[in-house]
Amino acid sequence: MNNHPRPKFTWIGHATVRCDLPGGEVVLIDPWLQGNPSCPKGYEFDRLDAILITHAHFDHMADAVDLAKKHKPKIVVASFEICQWLGGKGVENCSGMNLGGSQDVLGLHVTMVRADHSSGLSDGDDILYGGLASGYIVKLPGGYTFYHAGDTALFSDMQLLCDIYRPELAFLPIGDLFTMDPEQAARACRYLGVRQVIPIHWGTFPALTGTPQALEKELAKLGVTCELITLTPGGSY
Ligand SMILES: [Zn+2]
């Protein structure tokens, strides 16, 4: 299981994660570059083959329209409601889905899973219904599986995600205030049974107080054997 090819992951700050697949394709989860205080200055893509969006908040999709128009990804995945909105803004190749469903994305098996969060879609001064917030379980053709939780509170059904999908690595929010804090994230690692965790949604603003150091302490306190991989924005694993 450990030797299956996996993507190279690059944390672009906040919840924005770039996945370079073994075949060279680039998948971007939760595109937020412009105005993202953590995004490395002037960060640009040479190619972009797929975009996945966990929910409609600006810090998870602010750059979706611009990037999709510029790079013309083969597929843009989000809730049915977000996809309808993106389509109205001229984004092509949107493929909406909902919780529990899976679809093929560049040969990846992508499943939309639960997140305990909101998903209002800001459009000018209005907030539209953006469907439910979600996370994604992504399985590569060779079997390597990872989980991007999006924004969420801790929920005990993460144990089901472990049972069904056996993810090896999880991207988990730890910043607190809008999402889990480090203590909940440590429990999430236990529920998910992941070998590795990469913390996201921290350090972007002073209001996000959770830190990787705190997560490390909580993992130790619970006796959870899970390797903590702390990236700096722009850094890769
Ligand atoms: Zn967020």
Short mmCIF file of C-alpha atoms and ligand atoms in Angstrom, two decimals:
data_model
loop_
_atom_site.label_atom_id
_atom_site.label_comp_id
_atom_site.label_asym_id
_atom_site.label_seq_id
_atom_site.Cartn_x
_atom_site.Cartn_y
_atom_site.Cartn_z
CA MET A 1 0.00 0.00 0.00
CA ASN A 2 2.82 2.36 0.87
CA ASN A 3 4.58 2.08 -2.47
CA HIS A 4 1.73 3.17 -4.71
CA PRO A 5 2.55 6.36 -6.58
CA ARG A 6 1.14 9.44 -4.91
CA PRO A 7 0.80 13.06 -5.99
CA LYS A 8 3.32 15.69 -5.08
CA PHE A 9 1.36 17.99 -2.77
CA THR A 10 2.05 21.72 -2.60
CA TRP A 11 0.39 23.88 0.03
CA ILE A 12 -0.35 27.29 -1.47
CA GLY A 13 -1.56 28.61 1.88
CA HIS A 14 -4.85 28.40 3.76
CA ALA A 15 -6.87 25.48 2.28
CA THR A 16 -5.42 25.72 -1.23
CA VAL A 17 -3.62 22.52 -2.20
CA ARG A 18 -1.97 21.72 -5.51
CA CYS A 19 -1.61 18.06 -6.46
CA ASP A 20 0.85 17.14 -9.20
CA LEU A 21 -0.23 13.69 -10.34
CA PRO A 22 2.28 11.00 -11.32
CA GLY A 23 1.22 11.53 -14.97
CA GLY A 24 1.98 15.24 -14.85
CA GLU A 25 -1.56 16.60 -14.58
CA VAL A 26 -2.20 19.33 -12.03
CA VAL A 27 -5.26 19.27 -9.76
CA LEU A 28 -6.04 22.27 -7.58
CA ILE A 29 -8.23 22.02 -4.50
CA ASP A 30 -9.94 25.17 -3.17
CA PRO A 31 -8.44 27.89 -5.36
CA TRP A 32 -7.67 31.06 -3.40
CA LEU A 33 -4.61 32.99 -4.51
CA GLN A 34 -5.46 36.67 -4.95
CA GLY A 35 -5.92 38.23 -1.54
CA ASN A 36 -4.76 35.09 0.25
CA PRO A 37 -2.25 36.44 2.80
CA SER A 38 -0.46 33.06 2.84
CA CYS A 39 -0.16 32.61 -0.92
CA PRO A 40 3.42 33.03 -2.16
CA LYS A 41 3.64 36.36 -4.03
CA GLY A 42 3.06 36.04 -7.77
CA TYR A 43 2.25 32.32 -7.62
CA GLU A 44 1.20 31.07 -11.06
CA PHE A 45 0.31 27.79 -12.68
CA ASP A 46 1.98 26.44 -15.79
CA ARG A 47 -1.01 24.15 -16.28
CA LEU A 48 -4.23 23.31 -14.51
CA ASP A 49 -6.14 20.18 -15.47
CA ALA A 50 -8.81 19.97 -12.77
CA ILE A 51 -10.24 22.09 -9.97
CA LEU A 52 -12.05 20.74 -6.91
CA ILE A 53 -14.03 23.08 -4.65
CA THR A 54 -15.16 22.02 -1.16
CA HIS A 55 -17.60 24.87 -0.52
CA ALA A 56 -18.61 28.32 -1.66
CA HIS A 57 -16.81 30.63 0.77
CA PHE A 58 -14.43 33.10 -0.86
CA ASP A 59 -11.39 31.66 0.87
CA HIS A 60 -12.02 28.38 -0.97
CA MET A 61 -13.05 29.48 -4.46
CA ALA A 62 -12.26 33.17 -5.02
CA ASP A 63 -9.97 32.38 -7.97
CA ALA A 64 -12.06 29.60 -9.49
CA VAL A 65 -13.56 31.68 -12.30
CA ASP A 66 -10.31 33.42 -13.29
CA LEU A 67 -8.20 30.25 -13.18
CA ALA A 68 -10.79 28.20 -15.06
CA LYS A 69 -11.03 30.78 -17.83
CA LYS A 70 -7.25 31.09 -18.08
CA HIS A 71 -6.24 27.43 -17.96
CA LYS A 72 -9.37 25.71 -19.28
CA PRO A 73 -9.22 22.67 -16.98
CA LYS A 74 -10.83 19.50 -18.29
CA ILE A 75 -13.13 19.37 -15.27
CA VAL A 76 -14.27 21.62 -12.43
CA VAL A 77 -15.88 19.76 -9.53
CA ALA A 78 -18.08 21.28 -6.82
CA SER A 79 -21.59 21.04 -5.41
CA PHE A 80 -24.37 21.09 -7.96
CA GLU A 81 -25.30 24.62 -6.83
CA ILE A 82 -21.76 26.02 -7.06
CA CYS A 83 -21.35 24.46 -10.49
CA GLN A 84 -24.54 26.07 -11.70
CA TRP A 85 -23.24 29.45 -10.48
CA LEU A 86 -19.82 28.91 -12.07
CA GLY A 87 -21.47 27.97 -15.35
CA GLY A 88 -23.37 31.24 -15.26
CA LYS A 89 -20.04 33.05 -14.93
CA GLY A 90 -18.77 31.37 -18.09
CA VAL A 91 -16.80 28.50 -16.53
CA GLU A 92 -16.84 25.45 -18.80
CA ASN A 93 -16.63 21.74 -17.96
CA CYS A 94 -18.32 22.04 -14.54
CA SER A 95 -19.36 18.70 -13.14
CA GLY A 96 -21.59 19.12 -10.11
CA MET A 97 -22.06 16.43 -7.51
CA ASN A 98 -23.33 15.88 -4.00
CA LEU A 99 -22.44 14.12 -0.77
CA GLY A 100 -21.82 10.39 -1.09
CA GLY A 101 -21.36 10.52 -4.84
CA SER A 102 -18.19 9.77 -6.78
CA GLN A 103 -16.95 10.65 -10.22
CA ASP A 104 -13.92 10.17 -12.41
CA VAL A 105 -11.56 13.14 -12.50
CA LEU A 106 -8.58 12.60 -14.83
CA GLY A 107 -8.62 8.93 -13.83
CA LEU A 108 -8.91 9.72 -10.12
CA HIS A 109 -11.87 8.34 -8.19
CA VAL A 110 -13.19 11.41 -6.37
CA THR A 111 -15.86 11.07 -3.69
CA MET A 112 -17.63 14.05 -2.16
CA VAL A 113 -18.01 13.50 1.58
CA ARG A 114 -19.60 15.25 4.51
CA ALA A 115 -18.25 18.37 6.16
CA ASP A 116 -19.91 20.12 9.08
CA HIS A 117 -19.76 23.69 7.83
CA SER A 118 -21.77 26.25 5.85
CA SER A 119 -21.50 27.12 2.17
CA GLY A 120 -23.09 30.48 1.41
CA LEU A 121 -22.08 31.85 -1.98
CA SER A 122 -21.35 35.58 -2.03
CA ASP A 123 -22.50 37.20 -5.25
CA GLY A 124 -22.17 40.97 -4.99
CA ASP A 125 -24.09 41.96 -1.86
CA ASP A 126 -26.16 38.77 -1.87
CA ILE A 127 -25.43 35.44 -0.27
CA LEU A 128 -26.81 32.63 -2.41
CA TYR A 129 -27.37 29.00 -1.44
CA GLY A 130 -24.23 27.10 -2.38
CA GLY A 131 -25.36 23.60 -1.48
CA LEU A 132 -23.74 21.71 1.37
CA ALA A 133 -20.11 22.09 2.38
CA SER A 134 -18.01 19.03 1.65
CA GLY A 135 -14.67 17.33 1.74
CA TYR A 136 -13.11 15.04 -0.87
CA ILE A 137 -11.69 11.54 -0.78
CA VAL A 138 -9.37 11.11 -3.74
CA LYS A 139 -8.16 7.70 -4.87
CA LEU A 140 -5.43 7.33 -7.46
CA PRO A 141 -5.54 4.48 -10.01
CA GLY A 142 -2.78 2.66 -8.08
CA GLY A 143 -4.79 2.81 -4.86
CA TYR A 144 -3.16 5.68 -2.99
CA THR A 145 -5.96 7.58 -1.24
CA PHE A 146 -6.00 10.96 0.46
CA TYR A 147 -8.62 13.15 2.11
CA HIS A 148 -9.06 16.92 1.91
CA ALA A 149 -11.52 17.80 4.68
CA GLY A 150 -12.39 21.29 3.46
CA ASP A 151 -13.66 23.32 6.40
CA THR A 152 -15.32 21.21 9.05
CA ALA A 153 -15.95 20.55 12.69
CA LEU A 154 -15.00 17.17 14.05
CA PHE A 155 -17.63 14.48 13.41
CA SER A 156 -17.48 10.88 14.54
CA ASP A 157 -18.50 9.57 11.11
CA MET A 158 -14.91 10.22 10.08
CA GLN A 159 -14.59 6.64 11.31
CA LEU A 160 -16.75 5.62 8.34
CA LEU A 161 -14.35 7.37 5.99
CA CYS A 162 -11.60 5.22 7.50
CA ASP A 163 -13.69 2.04 7.18
CA ILE A 164 -14.69 2.64 3.59
CA TYR A 165 -11.80 4.51 1.98
CA ARG A 166 -8.69 3.93 4.15
CA PRO A 167 -7.06 7.26 3.37
CA GLU A 168 -3.33 7.35 4.01
CA LEU A 169 -3.03 11.10 4.34
CA ALA A 170 -5.41 13.85 5.43
CA PHE A 171 -5.42 17.59 4.93
CA LEU A 172 -7.19 18.83 8.04
CA PRO A 173 -8.11 22.37 9.11
CA ILE A 174 -6.70 23.25 12.52
CA GLY A 175 -7.12 27.04 12.77
CA ASP A 176 -10.16 27.05 15.11
CA LEU A 177 -12.91 29.72 15.00
CA PHE A 178 -14.34 28.59 11.62
CA THR A 179 -13.21 24.95 11.79
CA MET A 180 -11.75 22.28 14.05
CA ASP A 181 -9.03 23.22 16.49
CA PRO A 182 -5.88 21.12 17.02
CA GLU A 183 -7.50 18.99 19.75
CA GLN A 184 -10.40 18.03 17.45
CA ALA A 185 -7.99 17.52 14.56
CA ALA A 186 -5.97 15.04 16.64
CA ARG A 187 -9.16 13.08 17.27
CA ALA A 188 -9.93 13.30 13.55
CA CYS A 189 -6.55 11.68 12.85
CA ARG A 190 -7.49 8.85 15.19
CA TYR A 191 -10.93 8.40 13.61
CA LEU A 192 -9.50 8.52 10.09
CA GLY A 193 -6.63 6.15 10.85
CA VAL A 194 -4.36 8.17 8.59
CA ARG A 195 -0.60 7.65 8.62
CA GLN A 196 0.06 11.29 7.82
CA VAL A 197 -1.61 14.62 8.38
CA ILE A 198 -0.92 17.98 6.73
CA PRO A 199 -2.53 20.84 8.67
CA ILE A 200 -4.29 23.56 6.65
CA HIS A 201 -6.52 26.58 7.36
CA TRP A 202 -4.08 27.95 9.94
CA GLY A 203 -1.80 30.98 10.14
CA THR A 204 -3.64 32.92 7.44
CA PHE A 205 -5.10 35.55 9.78
CA PRO A 206 -4.42 36.26 13.46
CA ALA A 207 -7.96 34.98 14.22
CA LEU A 208 -6.90 31.45 13.26
CA THR A 209 -5.06 30.48 16.41
CA GLY A 210 -4.51 26.74 15.97
CA THR A 211 -0.93 25.75 15.19
CA PRO A 212 0.88 22.60 14.05
CA GLN A 213 2.81 22.66 17.34
CA ALA A 214 -0.49 22.42 19.23
CA LEU A 215 -1.62 19.60 16.96
CA GLU A 216 1.62 17.72 17.67
CA LYS A 217 0.98 18.03 21.41
CA GLU A 218 -2.62 16.83 21.06
CA LEU A 219 -1.58 13.84 18.94
CA ALA A 220 0.96 12.89 21.62
CA LYS A 221 -1.61 13.37 24.39
CA LEU A 222 -4.02 11.00 22.66
CA GLY A 223 -1.24 8.58 21.76
CA VAL A 224 -2.18 8.78 18.08
CA THR A 225 0.53 7.48 15.78
CA CYS A 226 0.31 9.85 12.85
CA GLU A 227 3.15 11.68 11.18
CA LEU A 228 2.64 15.44 11.21
CA ILE A 229 3.85 17.08 8.02
CA THR A 230 4.03 20.84 8.44
CA LEU A 231 4.45 22.76 5.21
CA THR A 232 5.18 26.42 4.72
CA PRO A 233 3.14 28.09 1.96
CA GLY A 234 4.67 27.14 -1.36
CA GLY A 235 6.26 24.08 0.23
CA SER A 236 5.77 20.57 -1.15
CA TYR A 237 5.59 17.04 0.09
ZN ZN B 1 -12.42 28.53 5.11
#
